[in-house]
PDB file of C-alpha atoms in Angstrom:
ATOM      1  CA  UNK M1011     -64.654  -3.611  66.036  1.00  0.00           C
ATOM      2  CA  UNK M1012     -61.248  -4.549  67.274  1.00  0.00           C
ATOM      3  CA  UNK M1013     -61.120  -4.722  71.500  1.00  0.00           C
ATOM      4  CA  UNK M1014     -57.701  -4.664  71.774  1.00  0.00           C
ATOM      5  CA  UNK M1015     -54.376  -5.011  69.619  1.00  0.00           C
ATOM      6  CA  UNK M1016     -54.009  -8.525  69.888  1.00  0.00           C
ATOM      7  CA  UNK M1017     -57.032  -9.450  68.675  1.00  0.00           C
ATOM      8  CA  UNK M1018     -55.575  -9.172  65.154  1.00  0.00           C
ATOM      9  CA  UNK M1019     -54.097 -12.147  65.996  1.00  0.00           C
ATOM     10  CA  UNK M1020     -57.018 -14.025  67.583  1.00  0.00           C
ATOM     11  CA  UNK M1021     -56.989 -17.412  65.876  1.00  0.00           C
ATOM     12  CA  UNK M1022     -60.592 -17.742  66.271  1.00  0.00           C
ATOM     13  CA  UNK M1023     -62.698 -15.657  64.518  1.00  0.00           C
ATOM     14  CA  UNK M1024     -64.974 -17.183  62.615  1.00  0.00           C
ATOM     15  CA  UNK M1025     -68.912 -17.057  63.472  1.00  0.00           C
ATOM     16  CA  UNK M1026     -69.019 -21.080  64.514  1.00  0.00           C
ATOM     17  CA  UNK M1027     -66.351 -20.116  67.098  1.00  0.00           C
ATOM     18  CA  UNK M1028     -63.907 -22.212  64.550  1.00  0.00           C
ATOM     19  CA  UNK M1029     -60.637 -21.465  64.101  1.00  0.00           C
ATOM     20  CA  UNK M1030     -60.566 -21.909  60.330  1.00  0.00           C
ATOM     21  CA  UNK M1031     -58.246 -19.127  59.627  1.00  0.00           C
ATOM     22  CA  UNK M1032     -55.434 -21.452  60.596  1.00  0.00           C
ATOM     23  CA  UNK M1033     -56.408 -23.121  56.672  1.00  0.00           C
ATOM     24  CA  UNK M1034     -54.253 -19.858  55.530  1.00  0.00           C
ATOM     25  CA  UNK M1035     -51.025 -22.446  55.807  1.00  0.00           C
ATOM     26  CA  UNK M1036     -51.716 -24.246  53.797  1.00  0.00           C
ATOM     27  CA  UNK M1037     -54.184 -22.115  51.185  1.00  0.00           C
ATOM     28  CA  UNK M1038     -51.171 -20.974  49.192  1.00  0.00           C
ATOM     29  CA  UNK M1039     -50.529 -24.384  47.883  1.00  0.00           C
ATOM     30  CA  UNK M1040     -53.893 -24.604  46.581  1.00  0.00           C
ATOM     31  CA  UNK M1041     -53.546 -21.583  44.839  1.00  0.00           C
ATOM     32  CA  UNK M1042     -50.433 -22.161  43.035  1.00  0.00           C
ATOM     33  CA  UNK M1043     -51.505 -23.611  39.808  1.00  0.00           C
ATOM     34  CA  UNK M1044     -49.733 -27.216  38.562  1.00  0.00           C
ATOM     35  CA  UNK M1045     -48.098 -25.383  35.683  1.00  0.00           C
ATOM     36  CA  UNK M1046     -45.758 -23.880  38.199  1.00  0.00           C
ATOM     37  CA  UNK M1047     -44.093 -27.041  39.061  1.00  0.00           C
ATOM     38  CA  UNK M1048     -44.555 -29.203  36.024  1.00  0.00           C
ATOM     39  CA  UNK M1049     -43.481 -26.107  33.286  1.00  0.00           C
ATOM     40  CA  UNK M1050     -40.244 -24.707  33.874  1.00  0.00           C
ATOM     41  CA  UNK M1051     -40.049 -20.899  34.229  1.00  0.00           C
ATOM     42  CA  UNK M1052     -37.786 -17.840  35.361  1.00  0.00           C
ATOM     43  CA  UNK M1053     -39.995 -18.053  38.656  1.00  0.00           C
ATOM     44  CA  UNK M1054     -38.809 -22.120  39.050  1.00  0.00           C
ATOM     45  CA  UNK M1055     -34.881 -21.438  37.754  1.00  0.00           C
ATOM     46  CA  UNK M1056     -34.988 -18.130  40.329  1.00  0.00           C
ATOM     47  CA  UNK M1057     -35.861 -20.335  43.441  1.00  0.00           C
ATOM     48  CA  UNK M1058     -34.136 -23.995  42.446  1.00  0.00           C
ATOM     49  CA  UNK M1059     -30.602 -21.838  42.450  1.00  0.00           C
ATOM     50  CA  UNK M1060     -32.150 -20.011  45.716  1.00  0.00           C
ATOM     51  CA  UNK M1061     -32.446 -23.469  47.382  1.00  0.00           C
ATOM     52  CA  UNK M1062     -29.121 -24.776  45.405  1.00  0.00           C
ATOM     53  CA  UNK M1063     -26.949 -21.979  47.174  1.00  0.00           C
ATOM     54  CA  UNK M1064     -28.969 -22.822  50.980  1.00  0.00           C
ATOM     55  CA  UNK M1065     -28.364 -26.414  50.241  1.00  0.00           C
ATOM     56  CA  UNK M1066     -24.412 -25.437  49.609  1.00  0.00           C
ATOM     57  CA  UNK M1067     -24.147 -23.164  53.040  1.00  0.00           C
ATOM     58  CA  UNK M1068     -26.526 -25.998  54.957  1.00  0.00           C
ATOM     59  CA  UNK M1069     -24.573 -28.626  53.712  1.00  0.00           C
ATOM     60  CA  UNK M1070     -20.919 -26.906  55.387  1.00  0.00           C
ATOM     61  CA  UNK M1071     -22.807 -26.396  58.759  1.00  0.00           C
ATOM     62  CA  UNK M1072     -23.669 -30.606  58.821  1.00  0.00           C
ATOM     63  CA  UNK M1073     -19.704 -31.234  57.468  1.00  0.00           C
ATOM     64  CA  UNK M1074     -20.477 -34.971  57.466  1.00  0.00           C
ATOM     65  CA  UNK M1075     -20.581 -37.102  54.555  1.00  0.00           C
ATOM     66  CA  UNK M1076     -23.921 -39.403  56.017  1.00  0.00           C
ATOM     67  CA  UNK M1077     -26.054 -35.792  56.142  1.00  0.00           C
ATOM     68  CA  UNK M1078     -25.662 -35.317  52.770  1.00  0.00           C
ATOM     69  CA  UNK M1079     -29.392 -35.504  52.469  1.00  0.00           C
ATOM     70  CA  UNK M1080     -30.434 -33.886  55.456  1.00  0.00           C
ATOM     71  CA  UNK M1081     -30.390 -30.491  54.190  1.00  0.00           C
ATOM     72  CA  UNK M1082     -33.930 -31.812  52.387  1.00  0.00           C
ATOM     73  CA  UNK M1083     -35.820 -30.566  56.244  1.00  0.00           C
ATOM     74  CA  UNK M1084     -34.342 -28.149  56.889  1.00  0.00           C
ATOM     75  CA  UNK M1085     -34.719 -26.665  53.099  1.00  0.00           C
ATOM     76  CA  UNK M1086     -38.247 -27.318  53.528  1.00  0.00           C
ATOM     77  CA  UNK M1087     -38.958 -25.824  56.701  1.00  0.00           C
ATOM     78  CA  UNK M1088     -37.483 -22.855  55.808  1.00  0.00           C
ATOM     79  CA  UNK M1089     -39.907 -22.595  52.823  1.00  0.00           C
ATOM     80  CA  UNK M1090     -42.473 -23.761  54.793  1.00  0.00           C
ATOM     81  CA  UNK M1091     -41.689 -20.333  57.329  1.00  0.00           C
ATOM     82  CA  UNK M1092     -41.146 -18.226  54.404  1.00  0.00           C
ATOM     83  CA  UNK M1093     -44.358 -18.584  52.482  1.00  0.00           C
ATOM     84  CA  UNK M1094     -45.909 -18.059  55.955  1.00  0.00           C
ATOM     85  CA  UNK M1095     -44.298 -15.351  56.594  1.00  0.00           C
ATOM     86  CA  UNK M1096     -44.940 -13.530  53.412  1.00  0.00           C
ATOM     87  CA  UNK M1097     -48.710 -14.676  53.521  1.00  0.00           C
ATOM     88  CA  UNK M1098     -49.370 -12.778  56.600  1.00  0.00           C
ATOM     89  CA  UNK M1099     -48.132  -9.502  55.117  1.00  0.00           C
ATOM     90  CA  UNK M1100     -51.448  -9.525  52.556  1.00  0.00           C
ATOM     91  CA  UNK M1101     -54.568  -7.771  53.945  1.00  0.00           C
ATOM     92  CA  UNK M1102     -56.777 -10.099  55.856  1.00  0.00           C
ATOM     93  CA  UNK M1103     -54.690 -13.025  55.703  1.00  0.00           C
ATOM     94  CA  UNK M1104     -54.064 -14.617  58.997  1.00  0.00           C
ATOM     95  CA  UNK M1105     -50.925 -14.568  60.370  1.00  0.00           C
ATOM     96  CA  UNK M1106     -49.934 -18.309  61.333  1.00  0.00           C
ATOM     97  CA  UNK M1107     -46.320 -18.154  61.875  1.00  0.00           C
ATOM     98  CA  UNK M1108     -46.981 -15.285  64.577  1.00  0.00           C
ATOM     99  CA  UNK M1109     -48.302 -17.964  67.170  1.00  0.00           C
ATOM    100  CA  UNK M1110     -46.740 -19.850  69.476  1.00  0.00           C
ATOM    101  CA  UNK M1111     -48.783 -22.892  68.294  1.00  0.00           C
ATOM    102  CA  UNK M1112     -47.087 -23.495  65.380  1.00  0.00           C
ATOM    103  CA  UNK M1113     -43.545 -22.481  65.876  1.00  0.00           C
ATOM    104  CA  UNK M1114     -43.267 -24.611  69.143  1.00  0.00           C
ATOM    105  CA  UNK M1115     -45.116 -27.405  66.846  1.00  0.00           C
ATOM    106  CA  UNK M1116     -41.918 -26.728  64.443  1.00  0.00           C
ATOM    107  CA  UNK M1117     -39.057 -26.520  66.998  1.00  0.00           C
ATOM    108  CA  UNK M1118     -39.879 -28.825  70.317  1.00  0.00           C
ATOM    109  CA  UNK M1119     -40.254 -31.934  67.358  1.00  0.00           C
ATOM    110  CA  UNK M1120     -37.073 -30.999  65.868  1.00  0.00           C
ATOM    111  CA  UNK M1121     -35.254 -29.999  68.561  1.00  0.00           C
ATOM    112  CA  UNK M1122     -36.243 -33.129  70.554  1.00  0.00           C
ATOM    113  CA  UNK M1123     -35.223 -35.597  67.900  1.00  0.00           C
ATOM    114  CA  UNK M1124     -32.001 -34.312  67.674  1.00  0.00           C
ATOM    115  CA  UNK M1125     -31.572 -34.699  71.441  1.00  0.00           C
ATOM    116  CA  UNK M1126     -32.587 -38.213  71.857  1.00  0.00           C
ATOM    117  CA  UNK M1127     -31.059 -39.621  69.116  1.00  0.00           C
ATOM    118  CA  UNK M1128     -27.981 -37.613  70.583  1.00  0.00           C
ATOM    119  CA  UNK M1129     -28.032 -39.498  73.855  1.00  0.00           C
ATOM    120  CA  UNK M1130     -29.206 -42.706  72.806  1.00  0.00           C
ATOM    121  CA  UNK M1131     -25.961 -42.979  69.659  1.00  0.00           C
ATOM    122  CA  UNK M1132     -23.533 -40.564  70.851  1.00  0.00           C
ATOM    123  CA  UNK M1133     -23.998 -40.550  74.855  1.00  0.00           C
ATOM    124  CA  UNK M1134     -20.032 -39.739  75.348  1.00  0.00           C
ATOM    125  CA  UNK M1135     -20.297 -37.054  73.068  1.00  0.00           C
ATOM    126  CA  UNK M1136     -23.623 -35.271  74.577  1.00  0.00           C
ATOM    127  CA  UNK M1137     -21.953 -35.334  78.146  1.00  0.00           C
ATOM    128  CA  UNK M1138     -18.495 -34.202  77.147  1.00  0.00           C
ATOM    129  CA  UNK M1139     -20.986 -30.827  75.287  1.00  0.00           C
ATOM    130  CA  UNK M1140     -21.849 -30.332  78.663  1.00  0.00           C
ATOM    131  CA  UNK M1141     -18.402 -29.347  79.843  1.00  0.00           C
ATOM    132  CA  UNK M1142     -16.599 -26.386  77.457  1.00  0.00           C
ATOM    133  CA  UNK M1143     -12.582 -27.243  76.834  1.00  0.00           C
ATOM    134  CA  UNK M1144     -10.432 -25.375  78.936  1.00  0.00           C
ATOM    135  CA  UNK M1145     -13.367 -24.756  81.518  1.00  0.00           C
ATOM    136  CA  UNK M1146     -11.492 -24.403  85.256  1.00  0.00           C
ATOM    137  CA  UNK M1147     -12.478 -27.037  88.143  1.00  0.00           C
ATOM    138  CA  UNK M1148     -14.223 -24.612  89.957  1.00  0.00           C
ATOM    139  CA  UNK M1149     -16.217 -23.484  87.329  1.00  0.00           C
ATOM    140  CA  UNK M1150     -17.696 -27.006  86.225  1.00  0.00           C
ATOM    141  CA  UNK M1151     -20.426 -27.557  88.267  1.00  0.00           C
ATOM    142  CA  UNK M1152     -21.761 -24.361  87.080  1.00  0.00           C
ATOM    143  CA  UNK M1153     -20.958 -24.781  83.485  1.00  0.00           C
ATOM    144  CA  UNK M1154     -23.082 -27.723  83.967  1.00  0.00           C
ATOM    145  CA  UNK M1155     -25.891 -26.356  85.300  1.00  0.00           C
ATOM    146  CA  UNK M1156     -25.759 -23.553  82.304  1.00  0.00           C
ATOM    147  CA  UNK M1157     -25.272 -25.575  79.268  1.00  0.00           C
ATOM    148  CA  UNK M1158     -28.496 -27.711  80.323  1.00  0.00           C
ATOM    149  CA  UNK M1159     -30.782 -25.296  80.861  1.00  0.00           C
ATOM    150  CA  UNK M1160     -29.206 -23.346  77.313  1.00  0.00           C
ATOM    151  CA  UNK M1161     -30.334 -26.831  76.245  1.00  0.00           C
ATOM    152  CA  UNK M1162     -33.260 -27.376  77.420  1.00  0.00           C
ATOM    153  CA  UNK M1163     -34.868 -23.656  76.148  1.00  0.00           C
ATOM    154  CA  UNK M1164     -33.310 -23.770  72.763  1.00  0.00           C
ATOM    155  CA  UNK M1165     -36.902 -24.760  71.147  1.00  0.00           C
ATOM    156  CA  UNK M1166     -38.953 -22.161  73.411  1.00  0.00           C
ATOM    157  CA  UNK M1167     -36.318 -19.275  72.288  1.00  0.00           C
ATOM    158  CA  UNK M1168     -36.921 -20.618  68.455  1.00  0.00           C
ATOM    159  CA  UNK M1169     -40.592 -20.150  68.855  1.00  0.00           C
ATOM    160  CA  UNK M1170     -40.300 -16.863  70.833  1.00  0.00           C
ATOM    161  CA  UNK M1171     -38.101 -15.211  68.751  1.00  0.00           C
ATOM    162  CA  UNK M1172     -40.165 -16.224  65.697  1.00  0.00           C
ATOM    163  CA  UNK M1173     -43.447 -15.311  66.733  1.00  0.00           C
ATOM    164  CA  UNK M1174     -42.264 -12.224  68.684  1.00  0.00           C
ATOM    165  CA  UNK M1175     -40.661 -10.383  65.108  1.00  0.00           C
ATOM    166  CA  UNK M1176     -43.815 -11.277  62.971  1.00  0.00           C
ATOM    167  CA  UNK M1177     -46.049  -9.674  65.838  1.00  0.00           C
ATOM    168  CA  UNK M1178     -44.005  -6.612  66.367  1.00  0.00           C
ATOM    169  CA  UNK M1179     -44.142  -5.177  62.910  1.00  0.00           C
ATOM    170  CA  UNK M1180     -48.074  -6.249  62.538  1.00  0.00           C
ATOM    171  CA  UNK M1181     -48.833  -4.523  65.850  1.00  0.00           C
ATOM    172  CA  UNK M1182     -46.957  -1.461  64.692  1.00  0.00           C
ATOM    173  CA  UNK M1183     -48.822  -1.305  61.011  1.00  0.00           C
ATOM    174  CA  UNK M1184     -51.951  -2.084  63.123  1.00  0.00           C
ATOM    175  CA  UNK M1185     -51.004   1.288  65.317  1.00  0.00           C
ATOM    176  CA  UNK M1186     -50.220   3.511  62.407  1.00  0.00           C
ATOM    177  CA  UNK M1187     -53.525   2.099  60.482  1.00  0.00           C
ATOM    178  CA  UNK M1188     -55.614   3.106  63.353  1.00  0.00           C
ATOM    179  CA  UNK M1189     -54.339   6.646  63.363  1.00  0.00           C
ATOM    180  CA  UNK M1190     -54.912   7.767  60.028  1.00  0.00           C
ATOM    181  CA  UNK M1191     -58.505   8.628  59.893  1.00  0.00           C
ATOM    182  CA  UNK M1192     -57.467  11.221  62.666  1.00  0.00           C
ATOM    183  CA  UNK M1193     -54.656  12.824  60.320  1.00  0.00           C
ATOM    184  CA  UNK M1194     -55.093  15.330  58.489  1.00  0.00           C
ATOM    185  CA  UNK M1195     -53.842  14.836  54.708  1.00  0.00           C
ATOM    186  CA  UNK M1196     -50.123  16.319  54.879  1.00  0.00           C
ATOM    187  CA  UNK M1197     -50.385  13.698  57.791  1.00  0.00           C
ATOM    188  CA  UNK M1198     -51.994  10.919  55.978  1.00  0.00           C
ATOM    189  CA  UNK M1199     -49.261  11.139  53.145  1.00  0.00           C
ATOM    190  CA  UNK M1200     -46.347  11.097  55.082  1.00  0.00           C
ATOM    191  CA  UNK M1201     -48.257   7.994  57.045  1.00  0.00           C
ATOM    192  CA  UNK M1202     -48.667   6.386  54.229  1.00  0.00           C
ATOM    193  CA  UNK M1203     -44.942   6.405  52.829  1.00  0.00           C
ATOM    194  CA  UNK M1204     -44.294   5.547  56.678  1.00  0.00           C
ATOM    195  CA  UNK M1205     -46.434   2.058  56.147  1.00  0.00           C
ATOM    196  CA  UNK M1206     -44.541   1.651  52.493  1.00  0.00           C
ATOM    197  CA  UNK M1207     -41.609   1.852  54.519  1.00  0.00           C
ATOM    198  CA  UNK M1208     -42.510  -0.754  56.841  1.00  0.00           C
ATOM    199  CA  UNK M1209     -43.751  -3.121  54.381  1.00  0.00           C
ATOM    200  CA  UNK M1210     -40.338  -3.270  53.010  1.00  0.00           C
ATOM    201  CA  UNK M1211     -39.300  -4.326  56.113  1.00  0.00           C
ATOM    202  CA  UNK M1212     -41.428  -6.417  57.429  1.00  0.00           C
ATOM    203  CA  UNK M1213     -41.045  -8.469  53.825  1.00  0.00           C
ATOM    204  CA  UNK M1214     -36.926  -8.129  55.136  1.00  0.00           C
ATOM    205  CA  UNK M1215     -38.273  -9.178  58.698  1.00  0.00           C
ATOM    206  CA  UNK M1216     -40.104 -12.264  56.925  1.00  0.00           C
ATOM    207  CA  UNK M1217     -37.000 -13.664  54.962  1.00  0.00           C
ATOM    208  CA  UNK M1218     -34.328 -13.425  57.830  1.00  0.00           C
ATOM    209  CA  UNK M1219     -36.253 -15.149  60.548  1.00  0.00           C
ATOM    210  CA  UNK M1220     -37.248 -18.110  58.491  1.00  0.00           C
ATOM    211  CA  UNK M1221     -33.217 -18.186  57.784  1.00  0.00           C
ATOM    212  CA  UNK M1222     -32.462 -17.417  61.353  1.00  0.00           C
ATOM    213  CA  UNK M1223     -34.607 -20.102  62.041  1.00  0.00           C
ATOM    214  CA  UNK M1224     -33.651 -22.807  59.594  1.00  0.00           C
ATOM    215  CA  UNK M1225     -29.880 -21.771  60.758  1.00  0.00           C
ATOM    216  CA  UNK M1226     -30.080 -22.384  64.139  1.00  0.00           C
ATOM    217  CA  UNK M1227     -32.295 -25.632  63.773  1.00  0.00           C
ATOM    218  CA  UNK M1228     -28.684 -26.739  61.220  1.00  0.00           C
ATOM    219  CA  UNK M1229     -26.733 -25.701  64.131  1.00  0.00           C
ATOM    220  CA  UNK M1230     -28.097 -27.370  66.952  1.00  0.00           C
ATOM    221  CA  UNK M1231     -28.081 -30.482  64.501  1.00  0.00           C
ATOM    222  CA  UNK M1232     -24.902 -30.300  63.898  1.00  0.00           C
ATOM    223  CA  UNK M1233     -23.791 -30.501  67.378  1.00  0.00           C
ATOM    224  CA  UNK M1234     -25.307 -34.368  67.770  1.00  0.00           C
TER     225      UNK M1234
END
């Protein structure tokens, strides 16, 4: 029996009191059968010219001829959120990316990378970012003060926002789930194309925040 809403999301709930559900990561992987990426198929072609067109649009946000092969992380972390992502939307499937646990382990690494090799190679560069053109003198000391601590939460608002969108639509398909053995059938119906509904966007919800999140990681990149 569930105690509260959240506990859809407990990590550990397995009878040793180990949190094995957090092997759902990585179980896809074992799934997909070696014919998938030793046979060409329509499924292959489909997502190589998926990843062809992100590596185009990634490649404009790094605009530097040495990054030409940095769009390889960023590519893979946003397949690495995706398949998440869509993995928690099956039935009984734990839900990894909806933890702060492993989107913090995904942006604080990232995100402090970029910011010490920043400082350490381009030191001019990180403390002129501090200090917007055209800012007034009166203005600066403040400016200062902002643009660090924009700096400093960039990897908790990654997480946040991350976790926060895959938990919102589970907690509301949890809600409606709970309620229709209380409905009467006219009820049940209409709940039921409600869910549908949801599902659609939830599998929406899935494929924009690994973008929004592989996006913003290019972007603060970029600005080293």
């Amino acid at each position: 029996m569930m105690m509260n809403l959240f506990s859809v999301f407990d990590p550990s709930t397995s009878a040793l009191n180990l949190s094995l559900n957090w092997l759902s990561t990585l179980s896809g992987l074992m799934l997909i059968p070696m014919m998938f990426w030793l046979i060409p198929s329509r499924y292959t072609m489909i997502w190589i010219s998926i990843l062809l067109t992100l590596h185009q649009e990634l490649k404009l946000l790094l605009y530097s001829p040495r990054n030409m092969g940095a769009t390889l992380i960023f590519l893979s972390l946003l397949t690495f959120i995706l398949f998440n992502n869509f993995l928690g939307l099956f039935p009984y499937i734990f839900t990894s990316s909806s933890h702060l646990t492993m989107t913090l382990t995904l942006a604080l690494p990232l995100w402090l990378s970029f910011l010490i090799y920043g400082w350490i190679n381009h030191t001019q560069h990180m403390f002129a970012h501090l200090m917007p053109q055209g800012t007034p003198p009166a203005l600066m000391p403040f400016m200062v003060c902002i643009e660090t601590i924009s700096n400093l939460i960039r990897p908790s608002t990654l997480a946040i926002r991350l976790a926060a969108n895959m938990i919102a639509g589970h907690l509301l398909l949890t809600l409606l789930g709970n309620t229709g053995p209380s409905l009467s059938l006219p009820l049940t119906s209409i709940l039921i194309f409600s869910q549908m509904a949801l599902l659609i966007l939830e599998s929406a919800v899935a494929i924009i925040q690994a973008y929004v999140f592989t996006i913003l990681t290019t972007l603060y990149a970029s600005e080293i």
